Coordinates of C-alpha atoms and ligand atoms in Angstrom, one line a residue:
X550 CA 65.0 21.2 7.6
X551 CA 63.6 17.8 8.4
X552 CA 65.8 15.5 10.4
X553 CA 65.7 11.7 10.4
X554 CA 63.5 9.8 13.2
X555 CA 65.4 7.8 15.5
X556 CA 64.1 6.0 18.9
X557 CA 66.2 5.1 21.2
X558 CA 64.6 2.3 23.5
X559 CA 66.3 3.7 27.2
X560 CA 68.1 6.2 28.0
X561 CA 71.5 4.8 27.5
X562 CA 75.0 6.3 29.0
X563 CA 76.4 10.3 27.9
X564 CA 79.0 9.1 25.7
X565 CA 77.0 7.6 23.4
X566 CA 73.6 10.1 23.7
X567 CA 75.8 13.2 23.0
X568 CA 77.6 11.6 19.9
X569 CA 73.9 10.8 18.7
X570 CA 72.8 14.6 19.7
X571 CA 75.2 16.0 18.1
X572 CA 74.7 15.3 14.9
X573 CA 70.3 14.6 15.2
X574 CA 69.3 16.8 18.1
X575 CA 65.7 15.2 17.7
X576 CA 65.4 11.9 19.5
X577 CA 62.4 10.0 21.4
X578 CA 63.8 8.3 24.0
X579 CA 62.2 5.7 26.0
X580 CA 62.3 7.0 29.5
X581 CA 61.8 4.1 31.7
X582 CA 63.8 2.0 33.4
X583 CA 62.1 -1.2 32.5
X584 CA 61.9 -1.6 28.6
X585 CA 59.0 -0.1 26.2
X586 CA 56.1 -3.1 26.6
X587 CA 55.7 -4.9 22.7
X588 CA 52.9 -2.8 22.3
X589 CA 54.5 0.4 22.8
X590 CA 58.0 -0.9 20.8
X591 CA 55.7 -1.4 18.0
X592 CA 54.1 1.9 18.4
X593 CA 57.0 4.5 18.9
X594 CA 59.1 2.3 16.3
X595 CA 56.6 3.6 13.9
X596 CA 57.9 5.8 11.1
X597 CA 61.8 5.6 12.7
X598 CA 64.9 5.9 10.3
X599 CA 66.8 4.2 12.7
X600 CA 66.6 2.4 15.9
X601 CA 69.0 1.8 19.0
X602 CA 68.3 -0.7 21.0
X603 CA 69.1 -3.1 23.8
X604 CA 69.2 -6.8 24.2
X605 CA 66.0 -6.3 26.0
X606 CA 64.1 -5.7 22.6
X607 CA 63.2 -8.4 20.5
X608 CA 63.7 -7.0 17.2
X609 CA 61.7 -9.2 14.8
X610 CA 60.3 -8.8 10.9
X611 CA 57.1 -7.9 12.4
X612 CA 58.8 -4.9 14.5
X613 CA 60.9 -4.1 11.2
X614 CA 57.7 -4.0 9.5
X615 CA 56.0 -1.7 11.8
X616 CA 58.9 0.5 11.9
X617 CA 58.5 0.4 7.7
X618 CA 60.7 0.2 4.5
X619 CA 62.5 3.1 5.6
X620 CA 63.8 1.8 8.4
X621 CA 67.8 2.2 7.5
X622 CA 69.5 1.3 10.7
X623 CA 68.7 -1.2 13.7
X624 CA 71.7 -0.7 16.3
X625 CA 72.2 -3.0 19.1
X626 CA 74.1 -1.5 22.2
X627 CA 75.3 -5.1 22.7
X628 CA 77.7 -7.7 21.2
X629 CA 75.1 -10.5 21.2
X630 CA 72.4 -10.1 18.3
X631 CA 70.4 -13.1 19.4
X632 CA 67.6 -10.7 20.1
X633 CA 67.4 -9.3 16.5
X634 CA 66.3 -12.0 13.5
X635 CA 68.8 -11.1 11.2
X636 CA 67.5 -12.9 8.6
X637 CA 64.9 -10.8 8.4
X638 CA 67.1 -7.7 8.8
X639 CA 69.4 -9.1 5.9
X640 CA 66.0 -9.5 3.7
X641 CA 65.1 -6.4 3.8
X642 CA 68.6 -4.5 3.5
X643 CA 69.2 -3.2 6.7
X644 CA 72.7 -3.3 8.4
X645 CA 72.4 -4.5 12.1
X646 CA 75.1 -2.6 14.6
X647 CA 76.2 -4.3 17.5
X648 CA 80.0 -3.7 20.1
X649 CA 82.3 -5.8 19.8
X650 CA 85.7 -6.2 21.7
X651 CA 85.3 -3.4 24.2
X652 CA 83.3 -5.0 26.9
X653 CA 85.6 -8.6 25.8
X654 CA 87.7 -7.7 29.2
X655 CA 85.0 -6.5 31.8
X656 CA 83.1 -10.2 30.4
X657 CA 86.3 -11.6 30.9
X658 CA 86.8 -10.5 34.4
X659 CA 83.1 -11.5 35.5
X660 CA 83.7 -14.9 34.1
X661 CA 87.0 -15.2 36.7
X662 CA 85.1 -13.5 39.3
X663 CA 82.1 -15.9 39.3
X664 CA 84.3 -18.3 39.1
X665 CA 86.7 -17.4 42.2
X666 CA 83.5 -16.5 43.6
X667 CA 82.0 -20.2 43.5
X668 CA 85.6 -22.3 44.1
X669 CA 86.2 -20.0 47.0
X670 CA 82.6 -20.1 48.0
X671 CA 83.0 -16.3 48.9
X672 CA 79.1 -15.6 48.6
X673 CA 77.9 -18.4 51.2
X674 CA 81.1 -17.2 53.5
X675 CA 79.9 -14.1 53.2
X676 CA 76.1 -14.8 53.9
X677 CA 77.8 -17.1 57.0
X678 CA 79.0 -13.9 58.5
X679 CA 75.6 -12.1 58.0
X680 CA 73.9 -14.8 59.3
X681 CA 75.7 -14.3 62.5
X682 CA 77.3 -18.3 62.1
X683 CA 80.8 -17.1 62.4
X684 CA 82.0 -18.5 66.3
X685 CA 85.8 -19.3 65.3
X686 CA 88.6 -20.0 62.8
X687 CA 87.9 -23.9 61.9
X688 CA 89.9 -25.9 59.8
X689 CA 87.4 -27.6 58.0
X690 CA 85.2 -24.4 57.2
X691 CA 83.4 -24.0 53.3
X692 CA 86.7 -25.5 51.9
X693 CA 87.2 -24.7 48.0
X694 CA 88.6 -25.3 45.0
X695 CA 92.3 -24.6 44.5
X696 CA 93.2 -22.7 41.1
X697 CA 97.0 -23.6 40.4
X698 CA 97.0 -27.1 38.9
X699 CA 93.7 -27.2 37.9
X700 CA 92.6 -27.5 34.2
X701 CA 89.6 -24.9 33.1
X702 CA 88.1 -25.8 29.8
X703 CA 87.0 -22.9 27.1
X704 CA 83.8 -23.3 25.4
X705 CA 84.1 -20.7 22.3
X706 CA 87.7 -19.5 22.0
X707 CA 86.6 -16.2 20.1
X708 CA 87.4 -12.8 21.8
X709 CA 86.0 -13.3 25.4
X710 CA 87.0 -16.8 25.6
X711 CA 90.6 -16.2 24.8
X712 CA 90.4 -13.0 27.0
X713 CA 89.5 -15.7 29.5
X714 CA 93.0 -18.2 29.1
X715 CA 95.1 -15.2 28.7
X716 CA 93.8 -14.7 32.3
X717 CA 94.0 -18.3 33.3
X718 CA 97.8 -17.9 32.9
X719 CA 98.0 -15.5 36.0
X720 CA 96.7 -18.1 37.8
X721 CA 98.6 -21.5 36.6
X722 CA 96.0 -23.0 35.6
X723 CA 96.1 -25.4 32.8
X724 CA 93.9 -24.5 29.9
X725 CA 91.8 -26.8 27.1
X726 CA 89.7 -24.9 24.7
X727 CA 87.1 -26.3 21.9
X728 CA 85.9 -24.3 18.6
X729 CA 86.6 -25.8 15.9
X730 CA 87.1 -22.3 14.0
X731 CA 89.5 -20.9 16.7
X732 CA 93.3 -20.5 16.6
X733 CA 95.1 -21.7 19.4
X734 CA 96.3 -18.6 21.8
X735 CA 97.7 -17.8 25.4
X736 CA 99.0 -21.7 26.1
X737 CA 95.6 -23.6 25.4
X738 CA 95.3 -26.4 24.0
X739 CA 92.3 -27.6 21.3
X740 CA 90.5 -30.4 22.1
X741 CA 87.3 -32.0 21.4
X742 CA 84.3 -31.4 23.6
X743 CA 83.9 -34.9 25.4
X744 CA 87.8 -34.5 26.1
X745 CA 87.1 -30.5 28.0
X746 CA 84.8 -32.3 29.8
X747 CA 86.1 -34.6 31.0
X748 CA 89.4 -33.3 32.4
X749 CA 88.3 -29.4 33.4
X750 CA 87.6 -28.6 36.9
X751 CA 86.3 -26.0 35.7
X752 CA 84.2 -25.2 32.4
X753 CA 83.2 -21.4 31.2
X754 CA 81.4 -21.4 27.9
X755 CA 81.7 -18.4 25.6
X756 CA 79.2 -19.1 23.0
X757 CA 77.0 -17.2 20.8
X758 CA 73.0 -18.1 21.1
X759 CA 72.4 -19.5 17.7
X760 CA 70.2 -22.3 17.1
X761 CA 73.4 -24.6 17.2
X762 CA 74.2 -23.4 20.6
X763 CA 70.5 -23.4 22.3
X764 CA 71.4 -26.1 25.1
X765 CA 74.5 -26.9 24.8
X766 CA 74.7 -27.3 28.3
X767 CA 72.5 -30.1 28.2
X768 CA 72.2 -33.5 30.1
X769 CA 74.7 -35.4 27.9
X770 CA 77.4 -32.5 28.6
X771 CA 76.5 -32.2 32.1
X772 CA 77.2 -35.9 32.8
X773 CA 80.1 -36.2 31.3
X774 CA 81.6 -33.0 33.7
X775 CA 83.9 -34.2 36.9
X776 CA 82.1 -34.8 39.6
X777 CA 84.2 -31.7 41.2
X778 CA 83.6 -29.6 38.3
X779 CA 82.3 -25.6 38.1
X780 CA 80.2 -24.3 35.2
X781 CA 80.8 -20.6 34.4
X782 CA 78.7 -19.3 32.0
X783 CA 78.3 -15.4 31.2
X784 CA 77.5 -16.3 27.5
X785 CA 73.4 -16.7 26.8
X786 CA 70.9 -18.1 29.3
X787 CA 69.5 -20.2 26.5
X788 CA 72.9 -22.3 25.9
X789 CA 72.1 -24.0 28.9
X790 CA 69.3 -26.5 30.2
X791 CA 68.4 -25.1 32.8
X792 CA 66.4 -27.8 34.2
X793 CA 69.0 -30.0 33.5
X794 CA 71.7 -28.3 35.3
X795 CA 69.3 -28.0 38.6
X796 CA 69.1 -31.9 38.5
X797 CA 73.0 -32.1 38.4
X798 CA 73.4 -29.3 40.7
X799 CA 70.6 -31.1 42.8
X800 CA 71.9 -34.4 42.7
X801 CA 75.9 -33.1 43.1
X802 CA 77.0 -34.6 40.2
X803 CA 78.8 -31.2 39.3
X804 CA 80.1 -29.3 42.3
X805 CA 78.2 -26.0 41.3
X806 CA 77.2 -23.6 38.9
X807 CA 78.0 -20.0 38.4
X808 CA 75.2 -18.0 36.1
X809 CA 75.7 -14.5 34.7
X810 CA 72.6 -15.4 32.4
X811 CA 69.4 -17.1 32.6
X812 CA 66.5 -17.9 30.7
X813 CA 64.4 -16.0 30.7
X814 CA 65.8 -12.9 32.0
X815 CA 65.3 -12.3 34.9
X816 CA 65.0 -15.5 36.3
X817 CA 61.6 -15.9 37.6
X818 CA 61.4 -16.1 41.8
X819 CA 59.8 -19.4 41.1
X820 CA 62.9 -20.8 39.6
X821 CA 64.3 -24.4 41.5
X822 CA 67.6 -22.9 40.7
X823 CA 67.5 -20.3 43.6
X824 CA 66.3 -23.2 46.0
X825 CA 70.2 -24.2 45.8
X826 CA 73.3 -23.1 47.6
X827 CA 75.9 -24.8 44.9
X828 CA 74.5 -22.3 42.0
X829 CA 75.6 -18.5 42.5
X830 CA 73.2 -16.4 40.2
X831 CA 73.6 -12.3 38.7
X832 CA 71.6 -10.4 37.3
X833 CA 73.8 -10.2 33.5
X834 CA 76.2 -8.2 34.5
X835 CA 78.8 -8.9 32.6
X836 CA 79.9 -5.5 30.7
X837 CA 78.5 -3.8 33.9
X838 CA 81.8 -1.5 34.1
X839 CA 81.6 1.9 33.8
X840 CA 84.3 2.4 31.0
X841 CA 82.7 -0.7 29.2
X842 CA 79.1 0.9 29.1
X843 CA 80.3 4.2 28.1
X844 CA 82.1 2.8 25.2
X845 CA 79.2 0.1 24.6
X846 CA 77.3 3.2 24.3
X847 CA 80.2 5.1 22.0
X848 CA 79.8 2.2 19.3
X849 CA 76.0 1.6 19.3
X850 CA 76.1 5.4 18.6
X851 CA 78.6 5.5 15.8
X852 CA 76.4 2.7 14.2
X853 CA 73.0 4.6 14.6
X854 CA 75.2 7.5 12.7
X855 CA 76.6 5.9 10.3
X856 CA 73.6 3.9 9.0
X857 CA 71.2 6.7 9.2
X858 CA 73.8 8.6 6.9
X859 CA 74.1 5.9 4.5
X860 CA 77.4 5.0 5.3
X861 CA 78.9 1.5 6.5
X862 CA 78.6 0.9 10.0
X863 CA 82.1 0.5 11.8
X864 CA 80.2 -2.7 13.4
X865 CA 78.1 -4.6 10.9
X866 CA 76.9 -8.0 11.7
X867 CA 75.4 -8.6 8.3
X868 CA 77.9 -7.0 6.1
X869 CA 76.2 -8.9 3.5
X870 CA 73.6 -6.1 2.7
X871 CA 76.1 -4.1 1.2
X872 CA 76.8 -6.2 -1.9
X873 CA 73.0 -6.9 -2.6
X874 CA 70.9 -3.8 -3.8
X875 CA 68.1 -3.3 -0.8
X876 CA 64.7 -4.9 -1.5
X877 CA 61.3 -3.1 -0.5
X878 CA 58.6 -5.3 2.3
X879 CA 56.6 -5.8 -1.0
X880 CA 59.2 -8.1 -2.5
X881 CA 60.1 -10.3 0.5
Ligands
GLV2359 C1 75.9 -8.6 26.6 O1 75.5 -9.7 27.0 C2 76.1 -8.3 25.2 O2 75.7 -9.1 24.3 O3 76.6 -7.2 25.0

């Protein structure tokens, strides 16, 4: 009986390993905590049928043609693909598997809790304690943002960012969206970009990383912010400038920043944007539940299975390979 090859780049949580062993009992799995090295990617993705990986793994024709022509399935325990080229995948036939819409709340919720976090300044009130600064109640201590009145403006109104205003209605808060492609949901309003920026408080972007998107966040949308405004973002490092937003941070032409994602990951020590107290940084985190990981896990899984039996993968980001016949490396 031979079984197909799969490698599985970490070990990644039960729910998703045992519906994987269940049906191919004969994995590699990498067993590190930090990610294979290129090298060893390049090496162990040798010869696979199919491949799960994580948004760690950049997943490019060379890697596809390493793996070899037949490679059937590349599965991404992730939503975001920005890590695979899909063109590439597309070219040579193979259906890319990613998880949508079960981590949209727990991305959701980190969104409001950076946020919260930041207009509440809970992390420096928290460090003020630690660092022993706490003498009395004072009526003038790290004052915040209020939330009921204010207007928070939705960069990307697909499923996180509407996730996002259906929560913003819990908390009064007026709501402007932009994406031209979205449907207006939950009480907010469309509007164009210069118009969200200029009358949110607060700003929480909920974009893709396309080549569209890569710094977004620029000067130009940075200056046109209030001067009491908070940027959320918990979408892709590379939609923001970062050097950009430390000058505005810097100079206090934004009130502060709130970071789920950096680039690169993870944010170099060296970075200017730990030297400031106005920018509250995580380490990605923003599926980090358990539920959300377990079912993140359930779907990458389903893909892996799927593709490596030929069928269509319940989560296809290039759906297009199914209505063009698969073309060997030869022919690219
Ligand atoms: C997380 O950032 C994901 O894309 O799943």
């Amino acid at each position: 009986m031979t079984y197909p090859r799969i490698f599985i780049t970490r070990i990644i949580p039960d729910k998703g390993l045992a519906l994987v062993k269940e049906n191919y009992p004969h994995l590699d799995i990498w067993p590190d905590e930090m990610p294979p090295s290129r090298d060893e990617l390049l090496q162990r993705a040798r010869g696979v049928d199919g491949l799960l990986c994580l948004l760690t793994e950049r997943i490019d024709a060379e890697l596809m043609d390493a793996a070899g022509s037949q490679l059937k399935v590349i599965s991404s325990m992730s939503v975001g693909v920005d890590h695979i080229d899909v063109t590439a995948a597309t070219a040579r036939g193979i259906p890319i598997g990613n998880t949508p819409g079960v981590l949209t709340d727990a991305t959701a919720d980190m969104a409001f809790a950076l946020l919260f976090a930041v207009a509440r300044r809970v992390v420096e009130g928290e460090k003020y304690v630690r660092d022993g600064k706490w003498k009395t109640w004072h009526p003038q201590l790290l004052l915040g943002k209020d939330f009921v009145g204010a207007t928070l403006g939705i960069v990307g109104f697909g499923r996180i960012g509407s996730a996002v205003a259906k929560r913003a209605q819990g908390f009064d808060l007026r709501v402007l969206f932009h994406d031209p492609s979205a449907k207006a949901a939950y009480g907010a309003q469309p509007v164009d970009l210069d118009t969200l920026l200029q009358e949110s408080d607060f700003v929480s972007v909920h974009v893709p990383l396309t080549s569209e998107t890569r710094h977004l966040v620029n000067a130009g949308f940075l200056v046109k912010m209030k001067s009491n405004a908070i940027l959320v973002n918990t979408s892709r490092g590379g939609v923001v400038d970062q050097s950009a937003l430390y000058d505005a941070l810097r100079a206090q032409t934004i009130f502060a920043a709130a970071l789920d994602v950096t680039d690169p990951e993870p944010l170099p020590m060296d970075s200017t944007l730990l030297e400031l107290d106005n920018c509250l940084i995580v380490p990605h985190l923003g599926s980090a539940s358990h539920h959300t990981r377990d079912m993140m896990s359930y779907l990458a899984a389903e893909n892996l299975v799927a593709g490596l039996k030929g069928e269509r993968l319940p989560n296809c980001v290039n759906p297009e390979v199914y209505s063009r016949p698969r073309k060997g490396i030869g022919a690219l």
